[in-house]
Amino acid sequence: MMQESGTETKSNGSAIQNGSGGSNHLLECGGLREGRSNGETPAVDIGAADLAHAQQQQQQALQVARQLLLQQQQQQQVSGLKSPKRNDKQPALQVPVSVAMMTPQVITPQQMQQILQQQVLSPQQLQVLLQQQQALMLQQVIVLPPSPARLPQNPGAPIPPFTQQQVATQQLAFQQQLLQMQQLQQQHLLSLQRQGLLTIQPGQPALPLQPLAQGMIPTELQQLWKEVTSAHTAEETTGNNHSSLDLTTTCVSSSAPSKTSLIMNPHASTNGQLSVHTPKRESLSHEEHPHSHPLYGHGVCKWPGCEAVCEDFQSFLKHLNSEHALDDRSTAQCRVQMQVVQQLELQLAKDKERLQAMMTHLHVKSTEPKAAPQPLNLVSSVTLSKSASEASPQSLPHTPTTPTAPLTPVTQGPSVITTTSMHTVGPIRRRYSDKYNVPISSADIAQNQEFYKNAEVRPPFTYASLIRQAILESPEKQLTLNEIYNWFTRMFAYFRRNAATWKGAIRTNLSLHKCFIRVEDEFGSFWTVDDEEFKRGRHIQRGRPRKYCPDENFDELVAHNPSLIKNMQSSHAYCTPLNAALQASMAENSIPLYTTASMGNPTLGNLASAIREELNGAMEHTNSNESDSSPGRSPMQAVHPVHVKEEPLDPEEAEGPLSLVTTANHSPDFDHDRDYEDEPVNEDME
DNA sequence: TCAAGCGTAAACATTC
DNA sequence: AGAATGTTTACGCTTG
């Protein structure tokens, strides 16, 4: 279960060595920390004699934990584990841990650190242990003559033979010990969190924070307060995430001249996830930014839950000192903010790790040979098929990164991972063996909508699929060419460049695919889509005879009965599958169709049946000569004429192009058409 | 190897 | 006249 990076293991190893031979003095604790945190020293200057005296009281308590650690080390040596790597399988560790947990004796920070670094305790065990230690130390502190300034009067308490100075010093030492242990615990927990070994639920208070705050004494709180009020950085623009971390660390170095960065094992993360303060940030002060305060912005106090309006900085400071003074409420709010920040950091760390894994994964795939079973295909065009649509939405496409990741240089092409691969081998297209297209669902695009909006990554969909999607997303299921353009540029950052190329491709696809139906009205023309035809995936053949016609007889009959066309009552619903399919069928026979919307909205079923009935009648006359290919149309025709794309006729289907235009109003069969005029609107039309 | 699908470019026509 | 739009063809690439 436990996982460690090699560097972290190394750190642990050094800690073990320090712990095994080191003493228990706090000064050495500082030395130990120095090994981990680059010269961090105890903040409080405590006399060696006082410290030794204080430590004497805990010597007994140390023995258990120390023996356990030594025992563990001996076991490692005996077992030949020269590597500092911890052996998770050592069963002996469990017994000492439990003993240590059961033993109500105070453990020094060194030992606590060793325990933490050994990672033999679960977070819950650590919590219990720390609380135990905390209680014990507080008891010892209370037993001592209380400091008038800090501790409540306890007249009944025995007065040990200590001077006030000694007592105060000892209290301070205890507090330092406590805080150091808390910090160590927090480091350990943070490390666990960043390794993914510990998760803190949103509603669960962060383990280290609670005892940390509980262990605070007014001096620490005061220092915390000072740190908060003196934190002048550019966090307004970079986020306030670190301030709370500072709060936690300043509790340790209560009187340190400069803020102590969050002490973490610098090797705990391999992804650069640690957010360690830079000295520059800590060097900022009020003097450098006299009117800048992380809790003040836009004339409003930014204390959580406050939002009091402060006209100027001075009034803000007054407000801050009056309303947010050091009290229980402010302290509690600090604790809450700590937890908020820690949760955010945890989430950020997880997301970064996820991003790293994604990048690593995609990079590996991008470097794989082309024969890879699932090649990186972000730049490819995929004709979506059943196999694609049945796949998990997350798998198509592979979202390589967040838009913020510098993976899509603007100066280069649309490739995400390997731009060179695209330019050298050309676009990688994947095609599915399925005969028919399966339209992309809105979810396919929506899943990665934000990504494609921001990243210049070519969507792995064909132009036809995207055009169809654009049309279907529109309220009227119809778009002008320009609106299609706009949809592309709006939805995909990739299509904000090289407009001439992809716009031409769109036009080509609109003309080439049977599923796209061009419709004219008095305002111009727009495009609709016939979804059924789209699924068939048929193209308008280029000078080549069509080889697939699902209903040859029907098409042929339509071709030979152009009078039927006038029955096509057009409206905005003509884009529905059946209607469009009929139009497409007629288009296959090169029968341009002009109908009007003024004729009402016949149901498609009735429309189809009417046509079928007409077809059953099988009128033999072919009246291509009656067609009017001229653009002249009656006013009613101009409302919603449908212009079905003509198509080169197959030699076997017609001897010549049937440039047929029939107008319902002018048709001699107009009265006949009215038979369908009052039919109820089919609910399926939309 | 070949056919089909797809993207791209280009030529051309039509419309605004 | 020029841009936008629409159609058609050709070519190269990928895939099955």
XYZ file of C-alpha atoms (C1' of nucleotides) in Angstrom:
718
model
C 0.000 0.000 0.000
C 2.637 2.455 0.934
C 4.479 3.901 -1.929
C 7.539 5.958 -1.821
C 9.640 7.638 -4.316
C 13.272 6.931 -4.267
C 14.190 10.349 -3.111
C 11.804 10.226 -0.299
C 13.174 6.939 0.755
C 16.553 8.485 0.847
C 15.290 11.184 3.076
C 13.772 8.666 5.363
C 16.977 6.820 5.542
C 18.865 9.799 6.720
C 16.244 10.494 9.258
C 16.576 7.055 10.610
C 20.237 7.484 11.057
C 19.772 10.728 12.826
C 17.213 9.290 15.067
C 19.107 6.248 16.022
C 22.120 7.963 17.368
C 20.799 11.322 18.235
C 19.880 12.708 21.544
C 16.560 14.114 22.422
C 17.444 17.677 22.824
C 15.418 20.183 21.081
C 18.499 21.769 19.715
C 19.198 18.590 17.974
C 15.696 18.583 16.791
C 16.575 21.750 15.080
C 19.578 20.103 13.634
C 17.473 17.302 12.440
C 15.073 19.595 10.851
C 17.909 21.395 9.326
C 18.681 18.324 7.408
C 15.249 18.379 5.969
C 14.484 21.968 5.595
C 17.649 23.742 4.770
C 18.646 25.403 7.937
C 15.404 25.862 9.696
C 16.272 26.410 13.312
C 14.134 26.478 16.378
C 12.656 29.816 16.699
C 12.896 30.106 20.419
C 16.207 30.618 22.027
C 16.137 28.323 24.967
C 18.928 27.741 27.344
C 20.592 24.402 27.192
C 20.120 23.800 30.876
C 16.444 24.473 30.715
C 16.065 22.242 27.826
C 17.964 19.491 29.474
C 15.840 19.842 32.534
C 12.721 19.666 30.561
C 13.947 16.713 28.704
C 14.729 14.844 31.854
C 11.109 14.721 32.678
C 10.430 12.994 29.458
C 13.324 10.632 29.415
C 11.294 7.785 30.620
C 8.613 8.453 28.179
C 11.114 8.408 25.421
C 12.406 5.022 26.146
C 9.553 3.092 24.716
C 9.438 4.796 21.427
C 13.181 4.943 21.160
C 13.540 1.296 21.863
C 10.998 0.563 19.297
C 12.822 2.586 16.728
C 16.092 0.977 17.616
C 14.489 -2.383 17.480
C 13.209 -1.618 14.067
C 16.590 -0.503 12.902
C 18.194 -3.588 14.259
C 15.694 -5.665 12.444
C 16.534 -3.899 9.284
C 20.211 -4.451 9.798
C 19.781 -8.071 10.669
C 17.649 -8.666 7.679
C 20.298 -7.125 5.528
C 18.222 -4.208 4.541
C 20.966 -1.782 3.963
C 18.792 0.097 1.683
C 16.880 2.726 3.523
C 13.790 1.477 1.885
C 11.263 0.631 4.397
C 10.046 -2.868 4.437
C 6.319 -2.753 4.655
C 6.140 -6.397 5.386
C 7.835 -6.238 8.704
C 5.282 -7.526 11.085
C 7.262 -6.499 14.121
C 6.416 -2.924 13.498
C 2.854 -3.431 14.376
C 3.548 -4.447 17.909
C 5.745 -1.498 18.830
C 3.349 0.859 17.296
C 0.530 -0.455 19.279
C 2.634 -0.369 22.368
C 3.606 3.160 21.716
C 0.056 4.072 21.170
C -0.956 2.502 24.381
C 1.815 3.975 26.392
C 0.837 7.299 27.816
C 4.296 8.702 27.708
C 5.483 11.801 26.045
C 7.499 11.374 22.893
C 9.955 13.924 21.748
C 9.747 15.510 18.363
C 12.677 13.476 17.202
C 10.953 10.302 18.031
C 7.748 11.529 16.647
C 9.518 12.380 13.501
C 11.044 8.988 13.335
C 7.693 7.414 13.775
C 6.303 9.570 11.104
C 9.093 8.910 8.740
C 8.875 5.263 9.343
C 5.308 5.645 8.253
C 4.267 2.903 10.507
C 1.259 4.716 11.766
C -1.924 5.289 10.035
C -3.246 8.814 10.083
C -5.780 7.804 12.611
C -3.124 6.302 14.811
C -1.085 9.410 14.450
C -4.024 11.448 15.466
C -4.584 9.426 18.566
C -0.939 9.433 19.411
C -0.624 13.116 18.980
C -3.634 13.824 21.080
C -2.209 11.635 23.740
C 1.038 13.468 23.669
C -0.725 16.742 23.606
C -2.763 15.920 26.642
C 0.227 14.681 28.511
C 2.251 17.719 27.778
C -0.537 20.041 28.670
C -0.948 18.222 31.894
C 2.670 18.735 32.615
C 2.385 22.340 31.760
C -0.562 22.825 33.987
C 1.152 21.110 36.820
C 3.828 23.698 36.576
C 3.250 27.065 38.161
C 1.211 28.851 35.601
C 2.470 31.881 33.984
C 0.300 34.784 35.005
C 0.118 35.973 31.541
C -0.780 32.732 29.903
C -2.271 30.155 32.106
C -5.272 30.335 34.327
C -4.616 30.638 37.982
C -4.645 27.404 39.788
C -4.273 28.099 43.474
C -4.504 24.512 44.408
C -1.721 23.382 42.257
C 1.490 22.417 43.928
C 4.289 24.769 43.362
C 7.396 23.030 42.248
C 10.698 24.528 43.109
C 11.079 26.375 39.873
C 11.674 30.006 39.329
C 9.226 31.821 37.190
C 11.736 32.120 34.460
C 12.391 28.442 34.534
C 8.766 27.706 34.390
C 8.188 30.012 31.540
C 11.080 28.581 29.682
C 9.908 25.101 30.283
C 6.465 25.948 29.136
C 7.916 27.358 26.043
C 9.940 24.260 25.508
C 6.905 22.102 25.888
C 4.991 24.207 23.539
C 7.767 24.012 21.070
C 7.842 20.306 21.374
C 4.161 20.069 20.934
C 4.118 22.304 17.990
C 6.973 20.562 16.378
C 5.297 17.268 16.751
C 2.176 18.711 15.306
C 4.065 20.047 12.442
C 5.781 16.784 11.865
C 2.499 15.070 11.884
C 1.172 17.543 9.436
C 4.142 17.077 7.196
C 3.630 13.420 7.278
C -0.007 13.688 6.487
C 0.622 16.099 3.697
C 3.152 13.746 2.315
C 0.669 10.959 2.486
C -1.879 13.086 0.798
C 0.420 13.929 -2.007
C 1.231 10.322 -2.452
C -2.407 9.582 -2.718
C -2.245 7.426 0.342
C -4.481 9.574 2.382
C -7.595 11.306 1.356
C -9.438 13.759 3.424
C -13.059 13.974 2.697
C -14.465 17.418 2.206
C -16.481 17.228 5.332
C -13.718 15.750 7.345
C -11.558 18.165 9.209
C -7.959 17.980 8.319
C -6.332 15.872 10.889
C -3.290 17.913 11.608
C -5.077 21.156 11.788
C -7.325 20.441 14.622
C -4.682 19.564 17.143
C -2.574 22.324 15.757
C -5.139 24.884 16.551
C -5.960 23.257 19.808
C -2.382 23.413 20.754
C -2.121 27.060 20.071
C -1.507 29.285 22.928
C -2.095 32.988 22.882
C 1.458 33.766 21.963
C 1.254 31.567 18.941
C -2.077 32.980 18.067
C -0.713 36.425 18.438
C 2.139 35.599 16.184
C -0.235 34.002 13.774
C -2.233 37.107 13.820
C 0.796 39.195 13.125
C 1.708 37.001 10.268
C -1.727 37.237 8.820
C -1.909 40.953 9.085
C 1.568 41.435 7.785
C 1.246 39.208 4.810
C 1.594 41.565 1.933
C 2.030 39.801 -1.268
C 0.608 39.702 -4.672
C -1.702 36.978 -3.614
C -4.635 38.830 -4.922
C -3.540 37.862 -8.327
C -1.866 34.621 -7.590
C -4.268 33.263 -5.098
C -4.230 33.101 -1.378
C -3.411 29.517 -1.103
C -0.194 29.981 0.702
C -1.206 32.254 3.407
C -2.760 29.549 5.403
C 0.247 27.417 4.973
C 2.188 30.188 6.437
C -0.144 30.206 9.319
C 0.594 26.644 10.068
C 4.274 27.092 9.868
C 4.493 30.276 11.769
C 2.993 28.474 14.665
C 6.158 26.505 14.754
C 8.572 29.311 14.475
C 6.661 31.643 16.592
C 9.328 34.223 16.915
C 11.294 33.584 13.839
C 12.486 36.725 12.163
C 11.116 35.599 8.863
C 8.354 33.329 8.022
C 9.128 29.736 7.851
C 8.163 28.083 4.699
C 5.998 25.113 4.898
C 8.383 22.420 5.819
C 7.811 19.506 3.654
C 9.910 16.765 2.445
C 11.160 18.204 -0.775
C 11.352 14.752 -2.196
C 7.826 13.878 -1.429
C 6.710 14.864 -4.847
C 8.167 14.031 -8.147
C 5.929 16.273 -10.076
C 6.824 19.568 -8.649
C 3.614 19.708 -6.807
C 4.956 21.242 -3.722
C 4.217 24.825 -3.242
C 7.054 26.108 -1.212
C 7.328 29.720 -0.535
C 10.088 31.633 -2.052
C 12.100 33.926 0.101
C 11.045 36.759 -2.106
C 7.477 36.327 -1.160
C 8.272 36.363 2.491
C 10.420 39.407 2.204
C 7.510 41.512 1.177
C 6.256 43.784 3.816
C 3.947 46.591 4.498
C 6.612 49.035 3.633
C 6.928 47.700 0.142
C 3.217 47.635 -0.442
C 1.780 50.107 1.985
C -1.742 49.783 0.672
C -1.729 46.228 -0.382
C -3.153 43.620 1.823
C -4.347 40.168 1.028
C -7.361 40.788 3.162
C -8.166 44.054 1.519
C -9.242 44.619 -1.998
C -11.622 46.838 -3.907
C -12.486 48.636 -0.746
C -13.782 45.522 0.884
C -12.449 43.498 3.717
C -11.723 40.084 2.393
C -11.769 38.357 5.681
C -13.818 35.271 5.136
C -17.414 36.068 5.657
C -16.832 39.713 6.353
C -16.915 41.825 3.200
C -17.101 44.983 5.204
C -16.665 48.095 3.138
C -13.592 50.079 4.050
C -13.139 53.313 2.282
C -9.403 53.410 2.553
C -6.598 51.332 3.775
C -6.441 53.005 7.118
C -10.048 52.334 7.801
C -9.461 48.807 6.717
C -6.676 48.449 9.233
C -8.916 49.828 11.894
C -11.610 47.454 10.888
C -9.184 44.595 10.834
C -7.920 45.316 14.290
C -11.324 45.875 15.729
C -13.476 43.273 14.034
C -10.912 40.607 13.441
C -8.853 40.820 16.532
C -7.308 37.830 18.095
C -10.150 35.960 19.587
C -11.790 32.626 19.369
C -13.853 33.584 16.410
C -10.922 34.769 14.367
C -8.940 31.775 15.358
C -11.706 29.490 14.305
C -11.981 31.282 11.018
C -8.288 30.853 10.529
C -8.645 27.195 11.125
C -11.416 26.965 8.631
C -9.405 28.851 6.098
C -6.510 26.546 6.701
C -8.641 23.607 5.914
C -10.036 25.263 2.854
C -6.608 25.999 1.555
C -5.391 22.579 2.348
C -8.264 21.032 0.530
C -7.562 23.220 -2.439
C -3.950 22.293 -2.396
C -4.815 18.696 -2.115
C -7.145 18.967 -5.033
C -4.558 20.841 -7.007
C -1.992 18.214 -6.281
C -4.315 15.517 -7.420
C -5.174 17.347 -10.584
C -1.554 17.972 -11.312
C -0.792 14.372 -10.799
C -3.597 13.437 -13.091
C -2.351 15.836 -15.684
C 1.105 14.435 -15.421
C -0.177 10.938 -15.843
C -2.195 11.983 -18.855
C 0.745 13.715 -20.419
C 2.985 10.807 -19.731
C 0.469 8.422 -21.123
C -0.128 10.409 -24.250
C 3.502 11.075 -24.780
C 4.233 7.401 -24.646
C 1.501 6.712 -27.076
C 2.579 9.445 -29.388
C 6.010 7.946 -29.594
C 4.727 4.531 -30.269
C 4.924 3.242 -33.787
C 1.993 3.707 -36.022
C 0.980 0.142 -35.577
C -0.065 0.886 -32.061
C -3.517 -0.465 -31.486
C -4.834 2.836 -30.240
C -2.636 5.505 -31.663
C -2.810 8.992 -30.493
C -5.223 10.518 -32.807
C -5.918 13.980 -31.672
C -5.209 15.335 -35.065
C -7.051 12.706 -36.882
C -10.400 12.779 -38.446
C -12.594 10.013 -37.384
C -15.664 8.921 -39.069
C -17.675 8.088 -36.081
C -19.189 4.735 -36.147
C -20.930 2.421 -33.829
C -17.705 1.287 -32.382
C -16.772 4.811 -31.630
C -20.030 5.881 -30.212
C -20.321 2.859 -28.053
C -17.021 3.543 -26.509
C -16.755 5.478 -23.363
C -17.179 9.148 -23.977
C -14.037 9.800 -22.096
C -12.116 7.684 -24.468
C -13.015 9.693 -27.455
C -11.134 11.712 -27.910
C -8.296 11.414 -25.552
C -8.155 14.693 -23.864
C -4.504 15.241 -23.582
C -4.362 18.052 -21.188
C -6.042 20.990 -19.787
C -6.136 24.110 -21.823
C -3.604 25.631 -19.582
C -1.049 23.034 -20.293
C 1.543 24.260 -22.725
C 0.972 21.482 -25.110
C -0.512 23.339 -27.976
C 1.870 25.972 -29.069
C 0.107 28.545 -31.069
C 2.967 28.906 -33.415
C 2.650 25.390 -34.524
C 0.060 23.319 -36.115
C -2.903 21.743 -34.531
C -1.088 18.855 -33.101
C -1.137 18.462 -29.408
C 1.616 16.145 -28.505
C 3.767 15.754 -31.513
C 3.321 18.436 -34.018
C 6.050 17.062 -36.169
C 4.294 13.819 -36.633
C 1.392 15.547 -38.180
C 3.416 17.609 -40.512
C 5.541 14.758 -41.631
C 3.120 11.942 -42.004
C 0.112 14.036 -42.657
C -3.196 13.831 -40.975
C -3.869 10.602 -39.265
C -7.326 9.470 -39.953
C -8.983 6.570 -38.447
C -11.744 4.865 -40.160
C -14.060 2.304 -38.884
C -15.070 -0.738 -40.668
C -18.695 -0.119 -40.083
C -20.512 0.625 -43.207
C -22.700 3.296 -41.813
C -21.933 6.348 -39.890
C -23.206 6.779 -36.437
C -23.656 10.394 -35.686
C -21.745 11.889 -32.921
C -23.808 12.716 -29.967
C -23.816 16.038 -28.332
C -22.095 14.434 -25.423
C -19.182 13.482 -27.614
C -18.404 17.082 -28.206
C -19.753 18.363 -24.955
C -17.483 16.045 -23.058
C -14.531 17.936 -24.364
C -16.210 21.125 -25.335
C -14.169 23.335 -23.107
C -11.029 21.651 -24.193
C -11.645 22.154 -27.863
C -12.718 25.682 -27.263
C -9.370 26.539 -25.853
C -6.890 24.130 -27.277
C -5.972 24.239 -30.881
C -6.548 20.599 -31.289
C -8.232 19.245 -34.279
C -11.383 17.506 -33.214
C -11.357 13.884 -34.216
C -14.574 14.193 -36.127
C -15.148 14.512 -39.776
C -16.336 17.714 -41.258
C -19.610 16.049 -42.048
C -20.100 15.038 -38.452
C -19.331 18.482 -37.225
C -21.530 20.169 -39.739
C -24.346 17.890 -38.808
C -23.745 18.588 -35.154
C -23.783 22.290 -35.786
C -27.042 22.089 -37.639
C -28.704 19.837 -35.127
C -27.663 22.040 -32.274
C -29.388 24.982 -33.779
C -32.907 25.645 -32.577
C -34.381 25.441 -36.031
C -32.153 22.603 -37.124
C -30.952 24.770 -39.890
C -28.000 27.022 -40.370
C -26.648 29.267 -42.985
C -23.205 28.658 -44.196
C -21.940 31.558 -42.224
C -23.602 30.261 -39.117
C -21.891 26.973 -39.651
C -18.645 28.809 -39.911
C -19.378 30.590 -36.694
C -20.232 27.383 -34.950
C -16.915 25.920 -35.942
C -14.957 28.890 -34.749
C -16.969 29.131 -31.605
C -16.671 25.522 -30.641
C -13.164 24.771 -31.743
C -10.101 26.833 -31.327
C -8.563 24.841 -34.095
C -10.920 26.358 -36.596
C -9.924 29.855 -35.747
C -6.967 29.528 -37.969
C -6.567 28.679 -41.602
C -10.082 29.715 -42.273
C -9.758 29.380 -46.001
C -8.900 25.752 -45.706
C -11.576 24.515 -43.442
C -14.228 26.779 -44.804
C -13.608 25.366 -48.182
C -13.775 21.944 -46.710
C -17.112 22.731 -45.170
C -18.487 23.908 -48.452
C -17.142 20.872 -50.163
C -18.680 18.611 -47.588
C -22.003 20.348 -47.739
C -22.104 19.824 -51.410
C -20.657 16.392 -51.373
C -22.724 14.719 -48.721
C -26.219 13.761 -49.516
C -27.293 14.316 -45.983
C -26.915 18.036 -46.245
C -29.810 19.723 -47.878
C -29.681 23.222 -49.042
C -32.801 25.241 -48.659
C -33.546 28.637 -50.026
C -35.872 31.257 -48.797
C -36.312 34.898 -49.465
C -33.503 35.712 -47.109
C -31.012 33.456 -48.653
C -30.183 29.867 -48.228
C -29.530 27.632 -45.299
C -28.603 24.083 -44.716
C -30.347 21.273 -43.033
C -29.346 17.740 -42.377
C -30.994 14.479 -43.060
C -29.903 12.326 -40.218
C -30.909 9.082 -41.798
C -29.004 9.947 -44.857
C -26.102 10.932 -42.731
C -26.082 7.532 -41.140
C -26.000 6.008 -44.540
C -22.906 8.009 -45.114
C -23.533 8.408 -48.758
C -21.818 10.920 -50.853
C -23.023 12.453 -53.979
C -21.074 10.499 -56.415
C -18.748 12.240 -58.688
C -19.402 11.174 -62.149
C -19.666 7.656 -60.982
C -22.787 5.630 -60.882
C -24.307 5.238 -57.498
C -23.844 1.798 -56.215
C -26.111 1.858 -53.268
C -29.752 2.631 -53.308
C -31.837 1.148 -50.534
C -35.081 1.541 -52.385
C -34.311 1.509 -55.989
C -37.885 1.036 -56.983
C -39.013 3.933 -54.911
C -36.382 6.193 -56.221
C -37.016 5.122 -59.689
C -40.690 5.704 -59.326
C -40.067 9.100 -57.924
C -37.775 9.788 -60.739
C -40.413 8.850 -63.166
C -43.181 10.669 -61.348
C -41.954 14.162 -60.837
C -45.455 15.298 -60.284
C -45.192 13.769 -56.893
C -42.703 16.324 -55.913
C -45.260 18.985 -55.653
C -46.780 17.026 -52.827
C -43.814 17.706 -50.771
C -45.180 20.289 -48.466
C -42.260 22.099 -47.191
C -41.762 23.772 -43.914
C -39.016 23.976 -41.445
C -39.760 20.407 -40.665
C -38.557 19.227 -43.968
C -35.304 18.518 -42.391
C -36.788 15.643 -40.537
C -35.383 12.371 -41.527
C -38.125 10.985 -43.650
C -38.855 14.158 -45.456
C -35.248 14.751 -46.070
C -34.784 11.190 -47.054
C -37.453 11.620 -49.635
C -35.798 14.702 -50.871
C -32.539 12.923 -50.946
C -34.077 10.096 -52.839
C -35.352 12.535 -55.337
C -32.068 14.239 -55.358
C -30.543 10.998 -56.368
C -32.675 11.224 -59.385
C -31.733 14.778 -59.994
C -35.062 16.215 -59.225
C -34.729 19.637 -57.795
C -37.659 20.331 -55.686
C -39.377 23.552 -54.968
C -42.267 23.544 -52.642
C -43.809 26.072 -50.415
C -44.361 26.326 -46.764
C -47.643 27.978 -47.259
C -49.175 24.669 -47.864
C -49.083 23.752 -44.249
C -47.282 21.067 -42.388
C -48.371 17.679 -43.445
C -47.254 14.852 -41.378
C -44.397 12.963 -42.679
C -46.286 9.783 -42.382
C -49.084 11.090 -44.443
C -46.691 12.655 -46.792
C -44.892 9.432 -47.235
C -48.063 7.475 -47.576
C -49.345 9.940 -50.066
C -46.276 9.560 -52.103
C -46.432 5.848 -51.731
C -49.983 5.880 -52.896
C -48.971 7.902 -55.820
C -46.232 5.496 -56.454
C -48.576 2.590 -56.184
C -50.544 4.244 -58.851
C -47.392 4.079 -60.865
C -48.139 6.755 -63.289
C -46.147 6.096 -66.270
C -45.626 9.489 -67.613
C -42.286 11.024 -67.340
C -42.649 14.691 -67.530
C -39.207 15.967 -67.149
C -39.996 18.348 -69.873
C -42.561 19.972 -67.675
C -40.025 20.993 -65.206
C -39.036 24.518 -64.856
C -35.442 24.875 -64.172
C -35.614 28.590 -64.231
C -35.180 30.292 -60.906
C -38.415 32.133 -61.366
C -40.733 31.327 -58.573
C -44.000 32.561 -57.347
C -44.033 34.581 -54.165
C -45.286 31.622 -52.293
C -42.550 29.535 -53.649
C -40.072 31.948 -52.419
C -41.069 31.411 -48.859
C -39.514 28.061 -48.288
C -38.432 26.522 -51.435
C -36.436 23.418 -51.120
C -33.622 23.041 -53.431
C -32.446 19.535 -53.416
C -29.067 19.103 -54.751
C -28.837 17.834 -58.226
C -26.657 14.961 -58.870
C -25.102 13.636 -61.987
C -27.322 10.965 -63.254
C -26.227 7.512 -63.794
C -26.361 6.540 -67.356
C -28.659 3.709 -66.560
C -31.038 5.833 -64.591
C -31.676 8.670 -66.912
C -30.719 9.726 -70.290
C -30.212 13.265 -69.248
C -30.299 15.464 -66.235
C -33.728 15.991 -64.927
C -33.667 19.566 -64.038
C -37.053 19.463 -62.634
C -38.706 22.179 -60.715
C -42.293 21.912 -59.844
C -44.257 24.517 -58.075
C -47.158 23.490 -56.036
C -49.123 26.577 -56.741
C -48.650 26.379 -60.393
C -48.959 22.751 -60.678
C -52.034 21.480 -62.306
C -52.202 18.990 -59.486
C -52.343 21.676 -56.901
C -55.812 20.807 -55.782
C -54.753 17.339 -55.357
C -52.062 18.475 -53.033
C -54.526 20.107 -50.770
C -55.666 16.699 -49.708
C -52.828 16.666 -47.243
C -53.039 20.202 -46.253
C -55.018 19.808 -43.091
C -53.326 16.797 -41.736
C -52.221 17.079 -38.139
C -48.677 17.855 -37.529
C -46.618 14.874 -36.786
C -45.155 15.022 -33.355
C -42.035 13.384 -34.615
C -41.267 16.128 -36.975
C -39.041 17.898 -34.550
C -2.674 -4.069 -54.027
C -6.941 -1.904 -54.276
C -11.165 0.426 -53.167
C -13.286 3.578 -50.227
C -13.378 7.439 -47.156
C -11.557 11.699 -46.000
C -9.162 16.163 -46.278
C -7.391 19.607 -49.094
C -6.784 22.496 -52.990
C -8.319 24.474 -56.973
C -11.253 25.827 -60.780
C -15.481 27.442 -61.931
C -20.244 29.222 -61.554
C -23.692 31.784 -59.163
C -25.370 35.151 -56.044
C -25.145 39.225 -53.324
C -15.572 44.215 -59.008
C -15.124 41.541 -55.286
C -16.640 38.596 -51.696
C -19.457 34.912 -50.371
C -21.442 30.829 -51.603
C -21.886 26.531 -53.939
C -20.335 22.734 -57.115
C -17.178 19.778 -59.028
C -12.866 17.589 -59.796
C -8.311 16.001 -58.699
C -4.969 14.352 -55.694
C -2.776 12.404 -51.622
C -3.268 9.902 -47.515
C -5.134 6.333 -44.437
C -7.624 2.301 -43.591
C -9.665 -2.165 -44.188
